[in-house]
Short mmCIF file of C-alpha atoms and ligand atoms in Angstrom, two decimals:
data_model
loop_
_atom_site.label_atom_id
_atom_site.label_comp_id
_atom_site.label_asym_id
_atom_site.label_seq_id
_atom_site.Cartn_x
_atom_site.Cartn_y
_atom_site.Cartn_z
CA UNK A 349 81.35 91.49 181.93
CA UNK A 350 78.88 90.69 184.65
CA UNK A 351 79.60 87.97 187.20
CA UNK A 352 75.91 87.01 187.11
CA UNK A 353 76.69 85.19 183.87
CA UNK A 354 77.56 81.55 184.40
CA UNK A 355 81.22 80.55 184.34
CA UNK A 356 80.85 78.67 181.05
CA UNK A 357 78.99 81.56 179.39
CA UNK A 358 81.77 84.00 180.30
CA UNK A 359 84.36 81.58 178.95
CA UNK A 360 82.42 80.83 175.76
CA UNK A 361 81.71 84.51 175.06
CA UNK A 362 85.43 85.16 175.30
CA UNK A 363 86.19 82.17 173.08
CA UNK A 364 83.83 83.40 170.36
CA UNK A 365 85.83 86.59 170.11
CA UNK A 366 89.39 85.56 170.96
CA UNK A 367 89.79 81.76 171.02
CA UNK A 368 92.01 79.89 168.59
CA UNK A 369 90.10 78.28 165.77
CA UNK A 370 92.75 77.67 163.15
CA UNK A 371 95.06 75.12 164.78
CA UNK A 372 95.72 72.09 162.54
CA UNK A 373 93.93 69.66 164.88
CA UNK A 374 90.86 71.92 164.92
CA UNK A 375 90.38 71.22 161.20
CA UNK A 376 88.78 67.95 160.01
CA UNK A 377 88.19 66.98 163.65
CA UNK A 378 88.30 63.24 164.33
CA UNK A 379 88.97 61.35 167.56
CA UNK A 380 92.32 60.21 166.05
CA UNK A 381 93.51 63.75 165.30
CA UNK A 382 92.35 65.09 168.67
CA UNK A 383 94.01 62.16 170.47
CA UNK A 384 97.39 62.63 168.74
CA UNK A 385 97.31 66.40 169.33
CA UNK A 386 96.39 65.99 172.99
CA UNK A 387 99.24 63.54 173.57
CA UNK A 388 101.71 65.84 171.80
CA UNK A 389 100.46 68.87 173.75
CA UNK A 390 101.15 67.19 177.09
CA UNK A 391 104.28 68.98 178.39
CA UNK A 392 104.81 70.75 175.03
CA UNK A 393 103.86 74.19 173.67
CA UNK A 394 101.45 74.60 170.76
CA UNK A 395 104.04 76.29 168.52
CA UNK A 396 106.44 73.36 168.95
CA UNK A 397 103.74 70.77 168.41
CA UNK A 398 102.33 72.13 165.10
CA UNK A 399 105.11 70.93 162.72
CA UNK A 400 105.35 67.58 164.54
CA UNK A 401 101.59 67.12 164.28
CA UNK A 402 101.55 67.93 160.55
CA UNK A 403 104.41 65.51 159.82
CA UNK A 404 102.79 62.82 161.95
CA UNK A 405 99.45 63.13 160.16
CA UNK A 406 101.09 63.01 156.78
CA UNK A 407 102.94 59.83 157.65
CA UNK A 408 100.30 58.18 159.87
CA UNK A 409 96.93 59.56 158.71
CA UNK A 410 94.80 57.12 160.71
CA UNK A 411 94.81 54.46 163.41
CA UNK A 412 95.32 51.65 160.90
CA UNK A 413 98.48 53.15 159.40
CA UNK A 414 99.87 53.99 162.84
CA UNK A 415 99.22 50.48 164.18
CA UNK A 416 100.91 48.91 161.15
CA UNK A 417 104.02 51.13 161.45
CA UNK A 418 107.27 50.05 163.08
CA UNK A 419 107.86 51.53 166.53
CA UNK A 420 111.18 52.92 165.30
CA UNK A 421 109.38 54.92 162.60
CA UNK A 422 107.01 56.41 165.18
CA UNK A 423 109.91 57.29 167.48
CA UNK A 424 111.76 58.84 164.56
CA UNK A 425 108.92 61.30 163.93
CA UNK A 426 108.91 62.06 167.66
CA UNK A 427 112.65 62.81 167.84
CA UNK A 428 113.13 66.09 169.69
CA UNK A 429 109.66 66.29 171.26
CA UNK A 430 110.77 64.52 174.45
CA UNK A 431 108.90 62.20 176.81
CA UNK A 432 109.20 59.33 174.35
CA UNK A 433 106.91 57.01 176.29
CA UNK A 434 104.14 59.14 174.75
CA UNK A 435 105.13 57.93 171.27
CA UNK A 436 105.45 54.31 172.33
CA UNK A 437 102.06 54.50 174.01
CA UNK A 438 100.46 56.01 170.90
CA UNK A 439 101.74 53.08 168.89
CA UNK A 440 100.57 50.56 171.50
CA UNK A 441 97.19 52.25 171.80
CA UNK A 442 96.69 52.16 168.01
CA UNK A 443 97.24 48.41 168.10
CA UNK A 444 94.91 48.10 171.09
CA UNK A 445 92.20 49.94 169.15
CA UNK A 446 92.61 47.61 166.17
CA UNK A 447 92.56 44.48 168.32
CA UNK A 448 89.69 45.47 170.60
CA UNK A 449 87.59 48.07 168.78
CA UNK A 450 88.18 47.39 165.05
CA UNK A 451 90.16 50.63 164.92
CA UNK A 452 87.20 52.77 166.05
CA UNK A 453 87.52 54.93 169.15
CA UNK A 454 85.14 53.86 171.94
CA UNK A 455 82.76 56.64 172.93
CA UNK A 456 83.02 56.99 176.69
CA UNK A 457 85.62 58.49 179.00
CA UNK A 458 85.93 55.19 180.91
CA UNK A 459 86.68 53.11 177.81
CA UNK A 460 89.00 55.74 176.33
CA UNK A 461 90.99 55.51 179.57
CA UNK A 462 91.81 51.87 178.66
CA UNK A 463 94.17 53.15 175.96
CA UNK A 464 97.84 53.20 176.99
CA UNK A 465 98.91 56.77 177.80
CA UNK A 466 95.37 58.13 178.02
CA UNK A 467 94.37 59.50 181.41
CA UNK A 468 91.08 61.02 182.47
CA UNK A 469 91.85 64.50 181.12
CA UNK A 470 93.00 63.30 177.68
CA UNK A 471 90.00 60.96 177.49
CA UNK A 472 87.76 63.89 178.45
CA UNK A 473 89.26 66.07 175.72
CA UNK A 474 88.77 63.40 173.02
CA UNK A 475 85.20 62.76 174.20
CA UNK A 476 84.32 66.46 174.43
CA UNK A 477 86.06 67.82 171.34
CA UNK A 478 85.63 64.94 168.90
CA UNK A 479 82.39 63.39 170.14
CA UNK A 480 80.53 66.28 171.79
CA UNK A 481 80.18 64.30 175.04
CA UNK A 482 79.91 66.38 178.22
CA UNK A 483 83.17 65.47 179.93
CA UNK A 484 85.44 67.69 182.03
CA UNK A 485 89.16 68.02 181.40
CA UNK A 486 91.91 69.02 183.78
CA UNK A 487 95.15 69.50 181.91
CA UNK A 488 97.85 71.87 183.15
CA UNK A 489 96.21 74.95 181.65
CA UNK A 490 92.75 74.22 183.03
CA UNK A 491 94.15 73.32 186.43
CA UNK A 492 95.82 76.72 186.60
CA UNK A 493 92.67 78.66 185.64
CA UNK A 494 90.45 76.80 188.10
CA UNK A 495 92.95 76.83 190.96
CA UNK A 496 93.24 80.60 190.60
CA UNK A 497 89.57 81.28 189.98
CA UNK A 498 88.61 79.60 193.23
CA UNK A 499 91.94 80.10 195.06
CA UNK A 500 92.28 76.36 195.67
CA UNK A 501 94.93 75.70 198.30
CA UNK A 502 97.53 72.95 197.98
CA UNK A 503 99.61 71.28 195.30
CA UNK A 504 97.40 69.65 192.61
CA UNK A 505 99.67 66.58 192.65
CA UNK A 506 98.01 65.69 195.96
CA UNK A 507 94.97 63.47 195.59
CA UNK A 508 92.66 65.63 197.70
CA UNK A 509 93.57 68.82 195.81
CA UNK A 510 93.15 67.07 192.45
CA UNK A 511 89.76 65.78 193.54
CA UNK A 512 88.62 69.30 194.46
CA UNK A 513 89.76 70.60 191.07
CA UNK A 514 88.02 67.76 189.21
CA UNK A 515 84.81 68.54 191.09
CA UNK A 516 85.08 72.20 190.08
CA UNK A 517 85.86 71.25 186.46
CA UNK A 518 82.87 68.92 186.43
CA UNK A 519 80.52 71.53 187.87
CA UNK A 520 81.50 74.18 185.29
CA UNK A 521 81.40 72.00 182.16
CA UNK A 522 78.25 72.93 180.26
CA UNK A 523 75.76 70.57 178.59
CA UNK A 524 75.87 72.54 175.36
CA UNK A 525 78.88 73.58 173.32
CA UNK A 526 81.10 71.23 175.32
CA UNK A 527 83.66 70.99 172.51
CA UNK A 528 84.10 74.75 172.27
CA UNK A 529 84.10 75.15 176.03
CA UNK A 530 86.88 72.58 176.33
CA UNK A 531 88.95 74.32 173.69
CA UNK A 532 88.17 77.67 175.33
CA UNK A 533 89.47 76.56 178.73
CA UNK A 534 92.70 75.32 177.19
CA UNK A 535 93.10 78.59 175.29
CA UNK A 536 92.33 80.71 178.32
CA UNK A 537 95.07 78.97 180.28
CA UNK A 538 97.57 79.14 177.42
CA UNK A 539 96.85 82.70 176.27
CA UNK A 540 95.54 84.70 179.25
CA UNK A 541 95.97 82.92 182.57
CA UNK A 542 99.61 82.13 181.91
CA UNK A 543 101.96 80.71 184.49
CA UNK A 544 104.07 83.74 185.40
CA UNK A 545 102.25 86.77 183.96
CA UNK A 546 98.49 86.27 183.78
CA UNK A 547 96.79 89.00 181.72
CA UNK A 548 93.94 89.46 184.20
CA UNK A 549 92.81 92.74 182.57
CA UNK A 550 91.91 90.77 179.45
CA UNK A 551 90.37 87.81 181.30
CA UNK A 552 86.63 87.14 181.05
CA UNK A 553 86.73 85.83 184.64
CA UNK A 554 88.37 88.85 186.26
CA UNK A 555 85.28 90.12 188.10
CA UNK A 556 84.81 86.95 190.08
CA UNK A 557 88.32 85.47 190.25
CA UNK A 558 89.22 84.93 193.91
CA UNK A 559 93.01 84.84 193.38
CA UNK A 560 92.84 88.20 191.60
CA UNK A 561 90.69 89.68 194.37
CA UNK A 562 93.32 88.55 196.87
CA UNK A 563 96.14 89.93 194.68
CA UNK A 564 97.64 86.45 194.66
CA UNK A 565 97.17 85.29 191.05
CA UNK A 566 100.54 83.60 190.70
CA UNK A 567 100.34 81.92 194.12
CA UNK A 568 97.96 79.34 192.63
CA UNK A 569 98.21 76.51 191.90
CA UNK A 570 100.72 75.90 194.68
CA UNK A 571 103.99 74.44 193.39
CA UNK A 572 105.22 70.97 194.15
CA UNK A 573 107.19 70.96 197.38
CA UNK A 574 110.78 71.48 196.27
CA UNK A 575 113.30 68.74 196.40
CA UNK A 576 116.88 68.80 195.24
CA UNK A 577 117.34 66.66 192.17
CA UNK A 578 120.06 64.02 192.36
CA UNK A 579 122.87 64.04 189.80
CA UNK A 580 124.17 61.21 187.65
CA UNK A 581 127.12 61.21 185.30
CA UNK A 582 127.78 59.33 182.12
CA UNK A 583 130.34 59.24 179.32
CA UNK A 584 128.86 59.00 175.86
CA UNK A 585 131.27 57.37 173.44
CA UNK A 586 131.19 58.60 169.89
CA UNK A 587 133.18 55.82 168.24
CA UNK A 588 134.07 56.39 164.59
CA UNK A 589 135.23 53.61 162.26
CA UNK A 590 137.39 53.83 159.12
CA UNK A 591 134.32 54.41 156.96
CA UNK A 592 133.40 57.55 158.97
CA UNK A 593 130.44 55.79 160.60
CA UNK A 594 129.53 56.22 164.25
CA UNK A 595 128.51 53.37 166.52
CA UNK A 596 124.99 53.57 167.98
CA UNK A 597 123.32 51.35 170.54
CA UNK A 598 119.60 50.75 170.91
CA UNK A 599 118.59 51.50 174.47
CA UNK A 600 116.48 49.09 176.50
CA UNK A 601 112.75 49.74 176.31
CA UNK A 602 112.52 50.59 180.01
CA UNK A 603 114.37 53.55 181.50
CA UNK A 604 115.15 56.96 180.04
CA UNK A 605 115.02 57.36 176.26
CA UNK A 606 113.65 53.81 176.17
CA UNK A 607 113.88 52.19 172.72
CA UNK A 608 115.78 55.13 171.19
CA UNK A 609 119.22 54.95 169.62
CA UNK A 610 122.09 56.50 171.54
CA UNK A 611 125.86 56.42 171.87
CA UNK A 612 127.27 53.58 173.96
CA UNK A 613 127.77 54.75 177.53
CA UNK A 614 130.22 54.06 180.31
CA UNK A 615 129.88 55.32 183.83
CA UNK A 616 133.44 55.92 185.00
CA UNK A 617 136.41 57.72 183.53
CA UNK A 618 138.98 55.14 184.55
CA UNK A 619 140.03 52.42 182.16
CA UNK A 620 137.85 53.71 179.35
CA UNK A 621 139.57 51.38 176.92
CA UNK A 622 138.97 48.30 179.07
CA UNK A 623 135.33 49.17 179.61
CA UNK A 624 134.73 49.62 175.89
CA UNK A 625 136.57 46.40 175.06
CA UNK A 626 134.32 44.54 177.52
CA UNK A 627 131.12 46.17 176.31
CA UNK A 628 131.61 46.33 172.54
CA UNK A 629 134.75 44.35 171.78
CA UNK A 630 136.56 47.34 170.31
CA UNK A 631 139.96 48.87 171.07
CA UNK A 632 140.01 52.65 170.91
CA UNK A 633 142.45 55.12 169.46
CA UNK A 634 142.70 58.95 169.53
CA UNK A 635 140.45 59.50 172.50
CA UNK A 636 139.23 63.12 172.73
CA UNK A 637 137.11 64.39 175.59
CA UNK A 638 134.57 67.12 174.77
CA UNK A 639 133.10 69.76 177.07
CA UNK A 640 130.59 68.14 179.47
CA UNK A 641 126.99 69.41 179.56
CA UNK A 642 123.90 68.76 181.60
CA UNK A 643 120.54 67.33 180.62
CA UNK A 644 117.81 67.56 183.24
CA UNK A 645 115.02 65.03 183.53
CA UNK A 646 112.06 65.50 185.84
CA UNK A 647 113.70 63.29 188.47
CA UNK A 648 117.47 63.86 188.08
CA UNK A 649 120.25 65.79 186.36
CA UNK A 650 122.38 63.84 183.94
CA UNK A 651 125.92 65.20 183.45
CA UNK A 652 127.08 64.03 180.05
CA UNK A 653 130.71 63.94 178.98
CA UNK A 654 130.98 63.25 175.25
CA UNK A 655 134.10 61.30 174.27
CA UNK A 656 135.11 61.04 170.64
CA UNK A 657 137.35 58.15 169.65
CA UNK A 658 138.29 56.16 166.62
CA UNK A 659 138.49 52.41 166.32
CA UNK A 660 141.92 50.88 166.52
CA UNK A 661 140.80 47.29 166.32
CA UNK A 662 137.71 45.14 166.35
CA UNK A 663 135.13 47.21 164.45
CA UNK A 664 133.97 44.11 162.65
CA UNK A 665 133.30 42.41 165.98
CA UNK A 666 130.20 44.55 166.45
CA UNK A 667 127.52 42.21 165.28
CA UNK A 668 124.85 43.67 163.03
CA UNK A 669 122.29 42.68 165.62
CA UNK A 670 119.22 44.75 166.49
CA UNK A 671 121.21 46.31 169.34
CA UNK A 672 124.13 47.93 167.52
CA UNK A 673 124.56 49.72 164.27
CA UNK A 674 127.13 51.77 162.42
CA UNK A 675 125.41 54.97 161.39
CA UNK A 676 126.57 56.73 158.24
CA UNK A 677 126.11 60.51 158.11
CA UNK A 678 126.03 60.63 154.29
CA UNK A 679 123.49 57.88 154.07
CA UNK A 680 121.39 58.39 157.22
CA UNK A 681 118.69 55.91 158.12
CA UNK A 682 115.61 57.09 160.00
CA UNK A 683 116.21 56.57 163.68
CA UNK A 684 114.60 57.75 166.90
CA UNK A 685 117.23 59.55 168.94
CA UNK A 686 116.93 61.69 172.08
CA UNK A 687 117.45 65.46 171.77
CA UNK A 688 120.94 65.64 173.38
CA UNK A 689 122.14 62.74 171.20
CA UNK A 690 120.78 64.46 168.10
CA UNK A 691 122.68 67.62 169.03
CA UNK A 692 125.90 65.69 169.61
CA UNK A 693 125.51 63.85 166.29
CA UNK A 694 125.29 67.17 164.49
CA UNK A 695 128.46 68.44 166.24
CA UNK A 696 130.18 65.19 165.49
CA UNK A 697 129.24 65.32 161.81
CA UNK A 698 130.73 68.81 161.59
CA UNK A 699 133.94 67.63 163.27
CA UNK A 700 134.61 64.81 160.80
S1 SF4 B 893 91.54 86.89 186.49
FE1 SF4 B 893 93.71 86.51 186.20
S2 SF4 B 893 94.22 84.90 187.65
FE2 SF4 B 893 92.00 84.93 187.49
S3 SF4 B 893 91.54 83.39 185.96
FE3 SF4 B 893 91.71 85.34 184.89
S4 SF4 B 893 93.84 85.54 184.23
FE4 SF4 B 893 93.71 83.88 185.74
#
């Protein structure tokens, strides 16, 4: 491979031979399908996304159906994918498209950026892949390739570093075959220029890659300056009534797992009974503490102690409001729950 070829030609030549062309969102390409896939692929691997994407498309085949759905139904299909604000934003954005654009995606990066949850890179991907518009992208994969190729110093979370990378991305994006080039860059980052073990020997950019020449491939992009994550603790109460149902609480829309269903929580160990009586109006019986475990968010560790208990008194006091519900394992309703809650529910079901 000669380095006299342009960057995009080297990448496209590689893509023609090795790029992925059979992913579900590469078939029947529409802005809607590209948008949903791009949102799902943020923070999540392709292999994990595929079944979620297929289920999502079956249930919500277009913007109109998604906009008309209940948020709970959207969150339910998202259960286990994490970063649930992505699902809420998809739902909001579908409604925004109906209200402002008659359900048709606007055809510029600037207007696509109006959609909740759509940043410049996602807008660029929709524009390039679904509309053939020349627009750069800079998702995690592309950032890594470019930062290494030009040995860009600094953490890309810093504005100045991000600006440099956007300028490079812009300068390399070709006029022709923009859609394939965009897909090619994502593939190159995911398949060859991987985070810990880049396969430089197979890379179409190896002759001119500065990081490789310096023997410092994995030093770029520079990591975020480390900080120690704070810890929080919580007790999750798995309260079972006489009918074998477990009490669930809908979480507030803001905060972690916003809008999802979870077990009622208390912060401290002391006076568990009193706290529950105050919060839910229930007296507990047969309290059984389970092994604590840790769930890590991007900004803190959450130490979770599950506590199983049965209701002694007051189960009927839990109003059938939108906030609480008794969930029956034999007759499950479709709910959005966070991954650790889902896991605990499964353990709980087996223990009954
Ligand atoms: S040569 Fe290696 S480090 Fe450079 S872009 Fe290719 S895979 Fe990444």
